[in-house]
Each structure stands twice: as structure tokens, then as C-alpha cells.
Amino acid sequence: MSSKCKTHENEIILNNIFHIRNMCFFTNSVFFVRLQQLYSILYKFYMTKIQLNSKSIARIAAIQTIYQLGNSQNDSDVETLLLRIIDFYKDKDVKNDHEIHRDTNMKLKPSYSFLKELVHYSYENIGEINEIITSYLIDDWTLKSLPKLLLATLQVSICEIIYFPDTPRNVIINEYTDIANDMLDLGEVGFVNSVLDNYSTARLSK
């Protein structure tokens, strides 16, 4: 498991998620992603699924939020950041800012209630979640040595397994494996799938 070019490139994408037509939401932040690049990731989901549902988009947005919170030293940033992300998806001009799939009628509308719950449960229980992730690390790997995007993906996905029991485990595993496949290195995708499968199986056996 290593941090390679694909992971690095996608961390750059997530670090610039609020960049809309070269304008920034925050004047004192380094958290900006080009809108076109975000659409490129989401378009892959659109092309591989009959319908890109609101929960799929919410999961991506939750990873985006937790990832960026991991780069912040201010606990109060969670509400501000979450509101900014919601505003981003509600922006009336968003649908006019993409070019690669103008004829697909693709809509970026996450389940806002699900997004808020997923972010809050992940953030408020990050200690417990990190302990679970640590239990699956081998050799000299630590949370600090994990690529931040990989860590955020694991944090949100494990949160959903724990705190959203009504969602079938295979749905959670498949969703986050698909997301990881478009954002992480191949070895990291396998690691995400393995951790989620093993952890969800262990929970069922209790």
C-alpha cells in the first residue's frame, strides 16, 4: 500500500473542490477544487450506473468534508465547511458550468439530510472509528502514515457501517469501493474493500 500519483492527483482535486469559475468561497483557505474536475469524477459514476442517486453523491461529499476537516486545526470548521459544501451543490449556476456531459441531464443533488448525518457521525466518533482502522493496519503503518484521502474514505465508510445499520452491508462496501476506484491507487482500493468486508463480517459475527 503506497501513496502514488493517482492518489496525489485526486488529493489535489479535493483540495480545490470549491473553485467555481476561478472564484473562491473562502478568502483565507487552501481548500479549493475545480468544478470541472469534480464533475469528471462524478461523471464516471453516471456512466457506470443507471442512475446516480442522491446518497451516492452525499457519500462523495461526506468524504470531501471529512478529508478537508482533517487538514483543519479549528473544530468549529465542521459547520462552516458543511454549509459551504451544501451551498456548492445548491448553486444555481452549477448545472451551467460543465461541458463534458451537457447532454446527459446529470444532476448533482445529494441527500442533504444523509450528508449532514454522515459527516456529523463521522466527525463526532472519529476516535472510535480511527481505532477500528488502526486494528487493520499492518507492519509499521499508522494513521498518520496513511494517505489522507484514503483515511477519509475509510473513516466515512466505517462510520456508515456502524451508525447506519439499515443500509445493507454489500451496498456500503460496493459504493465506497466504487468511489475509491475513482480516487485512489489500485492497491488502496483493494485495502478499502478488504477493511470494509472484514469489519462488516466481524460485526455480523458478534
N, CA, C and O of each residue as an XYZ file, in Angstrom:
824
protein
N       0.855     -1.193      0.000
C       0.000      0.000      0.000
C       0.889      1.240      0.000
O       1.714      1.401      0.899
N       0.737      2.124     -0.994
C       1.592      3.293     -1.072
C       0.838      4.457     -1.688
O      -0.158      4.274     -2.388
N       1.330      5.656     -1.415
C       0.717      6.858     -1.993
C       1.373      7.133     -3.329
O       2.540      7.524     -3.377
N       0.646      6.935     -4.411
C       1.201      7.102     -5.744
C       0.564      8.295     -6.446
O      -0.192      9.064     -5.854
N       0.892      8.420     -7.717
C       0.464      9.602     -8.466
C      -1.045      9.777     -8.496
O      -1.550     10.891     -8.348
N      -1.780      8.657     -8.691
C      -3.232      8.776     -8.809
C      -3.834      9.348     -7.534
O      -4.706     10.214     -7.593
N      -3.373      8.870     -6.381
C      -3.876      9.381     -5.113
C      -3.509     10.848     -4.953
O      -4.335     11.663     -4.542
N      -2.257     11.181     -5.281
C      -1.804     12.562     -5.132
C      -2.627     13.503     -6.000
O      -3.024     14.580     -5.554
N      -2.884     13.097     -7.239
C      -3.657     13.939     -8.149
C      -5.063     14.178     -7.621
O      -5.588     15.287     -7.719
N      -5.671     13.139     -7.062
C      -7.032     13.288     -6.567
C      -7.087     14.048     -5.251
O      -8.105     14.667     -4.939
N      -5.995     14.012     -4.465
C      -5.941     14.853     -3.277
C      -5.895     16.323     -3.700
O      -6.474     17.184     -3.038
N      -5.205     16.601     -4.801
C      -5.193     17.960     -5.325
C      -6.607     18.362     -5.736
O      -7.035     19.490     -5.491
N      -7.332     17.428     -6.366
C      -8.718     17.699     -6.758
C      -9.545     18.059     -5.536
O     -10.262     19.059     -5.550
N      -9.457     17.256     -4.474
C     -10.255     17.520     -3.284
C      -9.805     18.783     -2.565
O     -10.608     19.450     -1.913
N      -8.528     19.110     -2.683
C      -8.029     20.326     -2.035
C      -8.532     21.587     -2.718
O      -8.355     22.690     -2.202
N      -9.164     21.424     -3.891
C      -9.637     22.585     -4.647
C     -11.109     22.493     -5.014
O     -11.526     23.040     -6.034
N     -11.912     21.798     -4.182
C     -13.286     21.488     -4.545
C     -14.195     22.705     -4.647
O     -15.252     22.618     -5.271
N     -13.825     23.827     -4.061
C     -14.713     24.981     -4.053
C     -14.354     26.037     -5.108
O     -14.775     27.189     -5.008
N     -13.597     25.644     -6.087
C     -13.170     26.588     -7.115
C     -14.224     26.613     -8.217
O     -14.346     25.649     -8.973
N     -14.983     27.697     -8.319
C     -16.031     27.812     -9.329
C     -15.732     29.026    -10.206
O     -15.703     30.164     -9.738
N     -15.509     28.749    -11.496
C     -15.173     29.788    -12.463
C     -14.092     30.719    -11.917
O     -14.196     31.944    -11.978
N     -13.034     30.072    -11.372
C     -11.864     30.778    -10.838
C     -12.180     31.714     -9.679
O     -11.399     32.617     -9.374
N     -13.335     31.499     -9.027
C     -13.692     32.266     -7.833
C     -13.647     31.341     -6.631
O     -13.839     30.134     -6.777
N     -13.397     31.885     -5.438
C     -13.268     31.065     -4.243
C     -14.348     31.401     -3.224
O     -14.758     32.554     -3.091
N     -14.802     30.376     -2.507
C     -15.732     30.587     -1.410
C     -15.008     31.187     -0.207
O     -15.547     32.053      0.482
N     -13.766     30.713      0.041
C     -13.026     31.166      1.216
C     -11.861     32.042      0.775
O     -11.165     31.710     -0.184
N     -11.646     33.148      1.462
C     -10.521     34.018      1.125
C      -9.265     33.640      1.895
O      -8.164     34.050      1.529
N      -9.426     32.854      2.969
C      -8.276     32.525      3.815
C      -8.059     31.020      3.894
O      -7.540     30.514      4.889
N      -8.461     30.296      2.832
C      -8.360     28.847      2.877
C      -7.601     28.314      1.675
O      -7.536     28.962      0.630
N      -7.024     27.122      1.833
C      -6.342     26.471      0.719
C      -7.168     25.312      0.186
O      -6.668     24.501     -0.593
N      -8.431     25.225      0.599
C      -9.282     24.107      0.209
C     -10.071     24.438     -1.061
O     -11.250     24.779     -0.972
N      -9.455     24.346     -2.225
C     -10.160     24.680     -3.454
C      -9.985     23.577     -4.504
O      -8.887     23.054     -4.693
N     -11.100     23.227     -5.192
C     -11.036     22.247     -6.283
C     -11.790     22.776     -7.482
O     -12.824     23.423     -7.317
N     -11.311     22.525     -8.665
C     -12.006     22.967     -9.863
C     -13.312     22.209    -10.018
O     -13.351     20.989     -9.853
N     -14.369     22.920    -10.332
C     -15.676     22.297    -10.507
C     -15.638     21.265    -11.622
O     -16.249     20.203    -11.505
N     -14.925     21.568    -12.703
C     -14.868     20.643    -13.828
C     -14.254     19.309    -13.411
O     -14.677     18.258    -13.891
N     -13.260     19.343    -12.522
C     -12.620     18.115    -12.075
C     -13.569     17.288    -11.219
O     -13.580     16.061    -11.309
N     -14.368     17.959    -10.386
C     -15.352     17.245     -9.585
C     -16.355     16.554    -10.491
O     -16.711     15.399    -10.258
N     -16.811     17.250    -11.518
C     -17.748     16.647    -12.457
C     -17.125     15.435    -13.148
O     -17.819     14.460    -13.434
N     -15.828     15.491    -13.414
C     -15.164     14.368    -14.069
C     -15.270     13.103    -13.235
O     -15.507     12.017    -13.765
N     -15.089     13.251    -11.902
C     -15.220     12.109    -11.005
C     -16.657     11.609    -10.986
O     -16.912     10.412    -11.124
N     -17.588     12.536    -10.814
C     -18.992     12.147    -10.723
C     -19.509     11.593    -12.040
O     -20.391     10.735    -12.046
N     -18.973     12.070    -13.152
C     -19.420     11.588    -14.458
C     -19.091     10.108    -14.637
O     -19.836      9.383    -15.296
N     -17.984      9.660    -14.056
C     -17.642      8.241    -14.130
C     -18.718      7.394    -13.471
O     -19.067      6.318    -13.957
N     -19.243      7.900    -12.351
C     -20.328      7.187    -11.679
C     -21.580      7.192    -12.541
O     -22.294      6.193    -12.619
N     -21.841      8.318    -13.185
C     -23.031      8.438    -14.030
C     -22.968      7.426    -15.169
O     -23.970      6.791    -15.497
N     -21.785      7.276    -15.773
C     -21.625      6.399    -16.926
C     -21.652      4.928    -16.546
O     -21.933      4.082    -17.395
N     -21.369      4.605    -15.300
C     -21.323      3.202    -14.891
C     -22.559      2.777    -14.119
O     -22.709      1.599    -13.796
N     -23.446      3.715    -13.818
C     -24.667      3.391    -13.092
C     -25.869      3.908    -13.864
O     -25.782      4.945    -14.522
N     -26.978      3.206    -13.793
C     -28.187      3.642    -14.468
C     -28.617      5.002    -13.944
O     -29.053      5.860    -14.711
N     -28.495      5.194    -12.653
C     -28.862      6.477    -12.063
C     -27.925      6.792    -10.908
O     -27.715      5.972    -10.014
N     -27.373      7.978    -10.943
C     -26.513      8.435     -9.854
C     -27.418      8.963     -8.756
O     -27.919     10.084     -8.847
N     -27.631      8.164     -7.718
C     -28.612      8.565     -6.712
C     -28.040      9.569     -5.717
O     -26.829      9.768     -5.622
N     -28.941     10.184     -4.993
C     -28.567     11.274     -4.090
C     -27.661     10.814     -2.955
O     -26.846     11.593     -2.461
N     -27.794      9.565     -2.540
C     -26.933      9.068     -1.462
C     -25.506      8.851     -1.953
O     -24.556      9.054     -1.197
N     -25.346      8.441     -3.206
C     -24.002      8.269     -3.760
C     -23.257      9.596     -3.761
O     -22.089      9.664     -3.379
N     -23.938     10.643     -4.191
C     -23.321     11.967     -4.204
C     -23.040     12.439     -2.780
O     -22.010     13.062     -2.523
N     -23.951     12.142     -1.858
C     -23.751     12.530     -0.457
C     -22.519     11.853      0.127
O     -21.797     12.462      0.916
N     -22.272     10.607     -0.249
C     -21.087      9.891      0.254
C     -19.809     10.565     -0.231
O     -18.859     10.733      0.534
N     -19.791     10.950     -1.501
C     -18.629     11.650     -2.042
C     -18.431     12.983     -1.318
O     -17.309     13.341     -0.959
N     -19.517     13.705     -1.110
C     -19.444     14.994     -0.419
C     -18.995     14.828      1.029
O     -18.287     15.682      1.562
N     -19.407     13.729      1.669
C     -19.002     13.472      3.056
C     -17.500     13.201      3.137
O     -16.821     13.699      4.034
N     -16.990     12.413      2.198
C     -15.544     12.162      2.156
C     -14.810     13.477      1.936
O     -13.792     13.747      2.574
N     -15.329     14.278      1.040
C     -14.762     15.599      0.771
C     -14.685     16.428      2.054
O     -13.670     17.068      2.329
N     -15.762     16.408      2.830
C     -15.822     17.198      4.063
C     -14.851     16.683      5.119
O     -14.093     17.460      5.699
N     -14.872     15.371      5.370
C     -14.001     14.781      6.390
C     -12.536     14.923      6.000
O     -11.680     15.165      6.850
N     -12.255     14.772      4.720
C     -10.885     14.957      4.232
C     -10.388     16.361      4.567
O      -9.281     16.536      5.076
N     -11.214     17.345      4.276
C     -10.785     18.721      4.496
C     -10.749     19.077      5.978
O      -9.923     19.885      6.402
N     -11.635     18.482      6.764
C     -11.579     18.695      8.213
C     -10.283     18.135      8.791
O      -9.761     18.651      9.779
N      -9.773     17.088      8.175
C      -8.512     16.504      8.613
C      -7.332     17.420      8.379
O      -6.262     17.231      8.958
N      -7.532     18.425      7.518
C      -6.490     19.403      7.247
C      -6.696     20.696      8.023
O      -5.952     21.661      7.845
N      -7.715     20.710      8.889
C      -8.040     21.922      9.641
C      -7.715     21.740     11.115
O      -7.867     20.649     11.664
N      -7.271     22.806     11.744
C      -6.963     22.772     13.175
C      -8.076     23.391     14.014
O      -7.965     23.477     15.237
N      -9.149     23.822     13.354
C     -10.226     24.542     14.034
C     -11.474     23.677     14.083
O     -12.074     23.397     13.045
N     -11.875     23.247     15.288
C     -13.031     22.370     15.432
C     -14.321     23.005     14.917
O     -15.234     22.300     14.488
N     -14.396     24.329     14.959
C     -15.619     24.999     14.526
C     -15.786     24.966     13.012
O     -16.834     25.349     12.493
N     -14.759     24.510     12.304
C     -14.817     24.486     10.852
C     -15.862     23.512     10.316
O     -16.290     23.646      9.169
N     -16.283     22.534     11.121
C     -17.166     21.495     10.606
C     -18.473     22.068     10.087
O     -18.908     21.712      8.992
N     -19.105     22.945     10.846
C     -20.384     23.508     10.413
C     -20.206     24.442      9.222
O     -20.979     24.402      8.265
N     -19.188     25.273      9.296
C     -18.931     26.203      8.200
C     -18.637     25.460      6.912
O     -19.178     25.782      5.854
N     -17.772     24.462      7.012
C     -17.392     23.694      5.837
C     -18.572     22.930      5.263
O     -18.754     22.880      4.047
N     -19.368     22.340      6.132
C     -20.536     21.587      5.679
C     -21.526     22.502      4.960
O     -22.086     22.131      3.929
N     -21.734     23.681      5.500
C     -22.639     24.640      4.865
C     -22.118     25.082      3.506
O     -22.892     25.260      2.565
N     -20.805     25.258      3.405
C     -20.212     25.657      2.132
C     -20.395     24.563      1.081
O     -20.687     24.843     -0.081
N     -20.219     23.332      1.502
C     -20.375     22.224      0.568
C     -21.819     22.113      0.107
O     -22.086     21.885     -1.073
N     -22.744     22.274      1.035
C     -24.166     22.238      0.672
C     -24.495     23.387     -0.276
O     -25.228     23.200     -1.247
N     -23.960     24.569      0.000
C     -24.178     25.710     -0.884
C     -23.628     25.438     -2.276
O     -24.220     25.834     -3.280
N     -22.485     24.755     -2.322
C     -21.873     24.406     -3.607
C     -22.829     23.570     -4.450
O     -23.014     23.836     -5.637
N     -23.427     22.570     -3.839
C     -24.317     21.690     -4.586
C     -25.657     22.348     -4.905
O     -26.352     21.935     -5.834
N     -26.013     23.367     -4.137
C     -27.274     24.065     -4.384
C     -27.115     25.225     -5.362
O     -28.106     25.813     -5.796
N     -25.874     25.556     -5.709
C     -25.611     26.707     -6.559
C     -26.373     26.596     -7.877
O     -26.255     25.601     -8.591
N     -27.146     27.619     -8.186
C     -27.984     27.578     -9.385
C     -27.168     27.535    -10.667
O     -27.660     27.075    -11.698
N     -25.909     28.015    -10.616
C     -25.082     28.055    -11.810
C     -24.298     26.777    -12.040
O     -23.654     26.624    -13.077
N     -24.345     25.851    -11.077
C     -23.552     24.632    -11.202
C     -23.876     23.902    -12.493
O     -22.971     23.471    -13.208
N     -25.152     23.761    -12.795
C     -25.540     22.974    -13.967
C     -25.053     23.603    -15.269
O     -24.995     22.934    -16.301
N     -24.704     24.886    -15.222
C     -24.239     25.567    -16.423
C     -22.722     25.607    -16.535
O     -22.183     26.143    -17.504
N     -22.030     25.042    -15.549
C     -20.580     25.159    -15.503
C     -19.835     23.952    -16.053
O     -18.604     23.941    -16.044
N     -20.536     22.948    -16.526
C     -19.837     21.774    -17.026
C     -20.010     21.640    -18.523
O     -20.968     22.160    -19.096
N     -19.078     20.940    -19.158
C     -19.105     20.791    -20.600
C     -19.038     19.340    -21.052
O     -19.523     19.023    -22.138
N     -18.464     18.460    -20.270
C     -18.178     17.115    -20.755
C     -19.414     16.260    -20.924
O     -19.361     15.234    -21.602
N     -20.521     16.652    -20.327
C     -21.709     15.815    -20.428
C     -22.965     16.671    -20.424
O     -23.905     16.406    -19.674
N     -22.976     17.686    -21.253
C     -24.093     18.625    -21.273
C     -25.394     17.961    -21.706
O     -26.476     18.460    -21.397
N     -25.298     16.830    -22.423
C     -26.498     16.164    -22.926
C     -26.983     15.023    -22.039
O     -27.939     14.333    -22.392
N     -26.341     14.816    -20.898
C     -26.700     13.667    -20.072
C     -27.784     13.980    -19.053
O     -28.352     13.069    -18.451
N     -28.075     15.271    -18.855
C     -29.061     15.676    -17.853
C     -28.688     15.190    -16.458
O     -29.557     14.925    -15.627
N     -27.400     15.078    -16.214
C     -26.917     14.643    -14.912
C     -27.136     15.744    -13.883
O     -26.814     16.905    -14.137
N     -27.670     15.393    -12.746
C     -27.941     16.359    -11.691
C     -27.114     16.035    -10.454
O     -27.063     14.888    -10.011
N     -26.472     17.048     -9.907
C     -25.690     16.872     -8.689
C     -26.542     17.305     -7.509
O     -26.486     18.459     -7.085
N     -27.317     16.398     -6.990
C     -28.172     16.731     -5.857
C     -28.033     15.657     -4.792
O     -28.708     14.630     -4.856
N     -27.162     15.884     -3.811
C     -27.008     14.895     -2.738
C     -28.196     14.915     -1.798
O     -28.956     15.882     -1.752
N     -28.342     13.845     -1.057
C     -29.317     13.836      0.032
C     -28.713     14.669      1.155
O     -27.793     14.217      1.836
N     -29.217     15.865      1.350
C     -28.617     16.774      2.320
C     -28.741     16.252      3.747
O     -27.824     16.415      4.551
N     -29.865     15.629      4.062
C     -30.043     15.091      5.415
C     -29.054     13.954      5.667
O     -28.475     13.859      6.749
N     -28.862     13.094      4.670
C     -27.919     11.982      4.792
C     -26.494     12.506      4.886
O     -25.699     12.008      5.684
N     -26.170     13.497      4.083
C     -24.843     14.106      4.117
C     -24.531     14.667      5.499
O     -23.453     14.424      6.042
N     -25.470     15.416      6.066
C     -25.258     16.011      7.387
C     -25.056     14.934      8.449
O     -24.151     15.034      9.278
N     -25.897     13.909      8.421
C     -25.773     12.826      9.403
C     -24.443     12.112      9.259
O     -23.771     11.834     10.252
N     -24.064     11.817      8.032
C     -22.828     11.080      7.780
C     -21.611     11.873      8.241
O     -20.693     11.312      8.839
N     -21.602     13.150      7.971
C     -20.486     13.998      8.393
C     -20.431     14.111      9.912
O     -19.363     13.973     10.508
N     -21.579     14.362     10.543
C     -21.589     14.538     11.999
C     -21.238     13.247     12.734
O     -20.466     13.273     13.692
N     -21.790     12.129     12.300
C     -21.451     10.857     12.944
C     -19.971     10.533     12.750
O     -19.317     10.047     13.673
N     -19.448     10.795     11.573
C     -18.028     10.534     11.316
C     -17.149     11.413     12.192
O     -16.201     10.935     12.815
N     -17.467     12.686     12.235
C     -16.633     13.648     12.954
C     -16.711     13.460     14.464
O     -15.696     13.519     15.158
N     -17.916     13.235     14.966
C     -18.109     13.128     16.417
C     -17.604     11.805     16.987
O     -17.364     11.701     18.189
N     -17.444     10.804     16.141
C     -16.987      9.487     16.603
C     -15.662      9.097     15.964
O     -15.352      7.915     15.814
N     -14.887     10.112     15.590
C     -13.659      9.856     14.853
C     -12.660      9.027     15.660
O     -11.894      8.255     15.083
N     -12.657      9.176     16.985
C     -11.741      8.396     17.816
C     -12.015      6.909     17.721
O     -11.099      6.116     17.505
N     -13.273      6.530     17.883
C     -13.662      5.122     17.785
C     -13.389      4.579     16.386
O     -12.889      3.465     16.229
N     -13.716      5.365     15.388
C     -13.510      4.941     14.001
C     -12.029      4.745     13.711
O     -11.650      3.778     13.051
N     -11.193      5.650     14.196
C      -9.753      5.535     13.967
C      -9.162      4.304     14.649
O      -8.229      3.692     14.129
N      -9.698      3.942     15.802
C      -9.233      2.730     16.481
C      -9.529      1.495     15.633
O      -8.713      0.576     15.559
N     -10.681      1.480     15.004
C     -11.043      0.357     14.134
C     -10.101      0.290     12.942
O      -9.611     -0.783     12.590
N      -9.848      1.434     12.325
C      -8.939      1.465     11.178
C      -7.552      0.990     11.588
O      -6.918      0.215     10.872
N      -7.081      1.457     12.744
C      -5.755      1.077     13.234
C      -5.625     -0.430     13.405
O      -4.556     -0.994     13.169
N      -6.705     -1.081     13.813
C      -6.661     -2.531     14.037
C      -6.426     -3.314     12.748
O      -6.078     -4.494     12.796
N      -6.611     -2.671     11.604
C      -6.409     -3.345     10.319
C      -5.101     -2.945      9.646
O      -4.809     -3.399      8.540
N      -4.319     -2.104     10.302
C      -3.031     -1.698      9.748
C      -1.962     -2.715     10.112
O      -1.954     -3.252     11.220
N      -1.076     -2.972      9.192
C      -0.016     -3.954      9.426
C       1.352     -3.290      9.300
O       1.475     -2.139      8.879
N       2.373     -4.053      9.680
C       3.755     -3.583      9.619
C       3.899     -2.280     10.411
O       3.471     -2.199     11.563
N       4.495     -1.278      9.797
C       4.741     -0.023     10.505
C       3.735      1.066     10.144
O       3.956      2.242     10.432
N       2.631      0.673      9.514
C       1.641      1.667      9.103
C       0.908      2.237     10.315
O       0.558      1.515     11.250
N       0.687      3.551     10.274
C      -0.087      4.241     11.307
C      -1.108      5.135     10.609
O      -1.066      5.306      9.391
N      -2.019      5.700     11.389
C      -2.998      6.618     10.798
C      -2.300      7.799     10.129
O      -2.725      8.265      9.072
N      -1.231      8.275     10.751
C      -0.524      9.432     10.209
C       0.193      9.114      8.907
O       0.403      9.997      8.075
N       0.567      7.856      8.731
C       1.283      7.495      7.507
C       0.346      7.160      6.349
O       0.789      7.053      5.206
N      -0.944      6.995      6.637
C      -1.904      6.727      5.564
C      -2.124      7.990      4.732
O      -2.184      9.089      5.284
N      -2.244      7.846      3.416
C      -2.633      9.000      2.598
C      -3.950      9.567      3.116
O      -4.863      8.807      3.439
N      -4.057     10.865      3.199
C      -5.217     11.493      3.836
C      -6.531     11.188      3.129
O      -7.574     11.071      3.772
N      -6.479     11.062      1.820
C      -7.701     10.752      1.084
C      -8.157      9.324      1.361
O      -9.354      9.061      1.480
N      -7.207      8.411      1.463
C      -7.519      7.031      1.830
C      -8.117      6.984      3.227
O      -9.108      6.291      3.459
N      -7.517      7.721      4.162
C      -8.010      7.742      5.537
C      -9.439      8.283      5.604
O     -10.282      7.711      6.294
N      -9.715      9.366      4.901
C     -11.059      9.950      4.912
C     -12.087      8.982      4.338
O     -13.208      8.894      4.839
N     -11.712      8.265      3.303
C     -12.616      7.279      2.700
C     -12.944      6.178      3.696
O     -14.100      5.770      3.817
N     -11.937      5.698      4.406
C     -12.157      4.664      5.417
C     -12.995      5.194      6.577
O     -13.883      4.498      7.071
N     -12.724      6.399      7.003
C     -13.457      6.971      8.145
C     -14.948      7.087      7.854
O     -15.774      6.717      8.689
N     -15.292      7.591      6.693
C     -16.704      7.771      6.349
C     -17.389      6.435      6.103
O     -18.525      6.235      6.533
N     -16.719      5.529      5.424
C     -17.339      4.237      5.108
C     -17.554      3.386      6.356
O     -18.590      2.734      6.485
N     -16.599      3.383      7.268
C     -16.763      2.633      8.513
C     -17.847      3.272      9.370
O     -18.613      2.577     10.037
N     -17.907      4.585      9.349
C     -18.985      5.278     10.057
C     -20.341      4.791      9.568
O     -21.239      4.545     10.373
N     -20.493      4.653      8.275
C     -21.788      4.223      7.742
C     -22.119      2.789      8.158
O     -23.275      2.473      8.442
N     -21.113      1.931      8.194
C     -21.341      0.551      8.642
C     -21.829      0.531     10.088
O     -22.733     -0.230     10.432
N     -21.231      1.368     10.931
C     -21.570      1.371     12.356
C     -22.915      2.031     12.630
O     -23.759      1.469     13.328
N     -23.109      3.214     12.082
C     -24.228      4.059     12.508
C     -25.421      4.087     11.555
O     -26.416      4.762     11.820
N     -25.322      3.364     10.461
C     -26.444      3.287      9.519
C     -26.752      1.822      9.222
O     -26.601      1.372      8.087
N     -27.182      1.083     10.234
C     -27.387     -0.366     10.108
C     -28.493     -0.760      9.134
O     -28.553     -1.913      8.706
N     -29.358      0.167      8.781
C     -30.439     -0.164      7.854
C     -29.959     -0.289      6.408
O     -30.655     -0.850      5.561
N     -28.770      0.234      6.136
C     -28.207      0.099      4.794
C     -27.492     -1.244      4.683
O     -26.606     -1.525      5.491
N     -27.847     -2.085      3.706
C     -27.199     -3.391      3.554
C     -25.687     -3.252      3.425
O     -25.192     -2.350      2.748
N     -24.965     -4.145      4.077
C     -23.502     -4.024      4.098
C     -22.902     -4.109      2.707
O     -21.908     -3.442      2.421
N     -23.505     -4.940      1.816
C     -22.954     -5.061      0.463
C     -23.114     -3.758     -0.322
O     -22.293     -3.440     -1.183
N     -24.172     -3.009     -0.020
C     -24.367     -1.708     -0.665
C     -23.266     -0.744     -0.234
O     -22.680     -0.046     -1.061
N     -22.991     -0.714      1.067
C     -21.948      0.174      1.588
C     -20.586     -0.184      1.003
O     -19.851      0.688      0.541
N     -20.261     -1.463      1.026
C     -18.962     -1.910      0.508
C     -18.818     -1.571     -0.969
O     -17.788     -1.043     -1.388
N     -19.839     -1.868     -1.754
C     -19.782     -1.603     -3.194
C     -19.688     -0.112     -3.500
O     -18.937      0.303     -4.382
N     -20.458      0.690     -2.764
C     -20.456      2.134     -3.004
C     -19.076      2.737     -2.757
O     -18.556      3.480     -3.590
N     -18.489      2.412     -1.607
C     -17.205      3.029     -1.270
C     -16.055      2.427     -2.067
O     -15.047      3.095     -2.298
N     -16.191      1.189     -2.484
C     -15.181      0.614     -3.372
C     -15.217      1.318     -4.720
O     -14.170      1.596     -5.304
N     -16.416      1.608     -5.218
C     -16.554      2.352     -6.469
C     -15.954      3.750     -6.345
O     -15.240      4.215     -7.234
N     -16.253      4.407     -5.235
C     -15.711      5.747     -5.009
C     -14.186      5.692     -4.935
O     -13.496      6.500     -5.556
N     -13.671      4.735     -4.173
C     -12.220      4.587     -4.028
C     -11.558      4.303     -5.370
O     -10.451      4.773     -5.633
N     -12.234      3.538     -6.212
C     -11.679      3.162     -7.509
C     -11.412      4.372     -8.389
O     -10.515      4.347     -9.232
N     -12.184      5.428     -8.196
C     -12.003      6.634     -8.996
C     -11.121      7.672     -8.323
O     -10.778      8.679     -8.942
N     -10.745      7.448     -7.066
C      -9.971      8.465     -6.356
C      -8.644      7.965     -5.802
O      -7.773      8.772     -5.477
N      -8.472      6.659     -5.690
C      -7.288      6.127     -5.026
C      -6.470      5.239     -5.945
O      -6.912      4.848     -7.025
N      -5.264      4.932     -5.484
C      -4.407      3.986     -6.179
C      -5.004      2.588     -6.081
O      -5.728      2.285     -5.133
N      -4.703      1.743     -7.053
C      -5.289      0.404     -7.120
C      -5.085     -0.385     -5.835
O      -6.017     -1.033     -5.357
N      -3.890     -0.343     -5.270
C      -3.633     -1.068     -4.032
C      -4.452     -0.542     -2.872
O      -4.844     -1.304     -1.989
N      -4.711      0.744     -2.869
C      -5.509      1.357     -1.818
C      -6.985      1.002     -1.965
O      -7.703      0.866     -0.975
N      -7.430      0.853     -3.213
C      -8.813      0.419     -3.461
C      -9.031     -0.964     -2.863
O     -10.044     -1.216     -2.210
N      -8.076     -1.855     -3.089
C      -8.160     -3.200     -2.526
C      -8.145     -3.179     -1.012
O      -8.826     -3.975     -0.366
N      -7.370     -2.268     -0.447
C      -7.302     -2.153      1.009
C      -8.640     -1.690      1.574
O      -9.108     -2.232      2.576
N      -9.258     -0.701      0.946
C     -10.573     -0.221      1.375
C     -11.586     -1.352      1.332
O     -12.328     -1.565      2.292
N     -11.619     -2.071      0.232
C     -12.568     -3.176      0.080
C     -12.345     -4.247      1.135
O     -13.299     -4.774      1.708
N     -11.075     -4.568      1.390
C     -10.740     -5.606      2.363
C     -11.137     -5.200      3.780
O     -11.722     -5.996      4.515
N     -10.821     -3.969      4.162
C     -11.155     -3.491      5.507
C     -12.662     -3.490      5.717
O     -13.143     -3.959      6.749
N     -13.407     -2.974      4.759
C     -14.861     -2.900      4.897
C     -15.493     -4.281      4.939
O     -16.408     -4.527      5.724
N     -15.009     -5.176      4.101
C     -15.555     -6.532      4.077
C     -15.259     -7.257      5.387
O     -16.148     -7.874      5.974
N     -14.012     -7.182      5.844
C     -13.628     -7.867      7.080
C     -14.314     -7.268      8.303
O     -14.755     -7.996      9.192
N     -14.402     -5.949      8.345
C     -15.020     -5.310      9.504
C     -16.517     -5.587      9.552
O     -17.053     -5.892     10.617
N     -17.190     -5.485      8.426
C     -18.637     -5.729      8.412
C     -18.946     -7.181      8.741
O     -19.947     -7.469      9.398
N     -18.096     -8.101      8.289
C     -18.269     -9.520      8.609
C     -18.067     -9.759     10.100
O     -18.809    -10.520     10.720
N     -17.053     -9.102     10.674
C     -16.782     -9.242     12.108
C     -17.954     -8.735     12.938
O     -18.277     -9.319     13.973
N     -18.588     -7.665     12.500
C     -19.738     -7.127     13.229
C     -20.921     -8.091     13.181
O     -21.659     -8.222     14.157
N     -21.095     -8.753     12.062
C     -22.202     -9.703     11.926
C     -22.019    -10.917     12.825
O     -22.993    -11.517     13.281
N     -20.751    -11.275     13.078
C     -20.473    -12.472     13.872
C     -20.604    -12.233     15.369
O     -20.564    -13.179     16.156
N     -20.761    -10.974     15.768
C     -20.870    -10.665     17.204
C     -22.248    -11.029     17.733
O     -22.523    -10.841     18.918
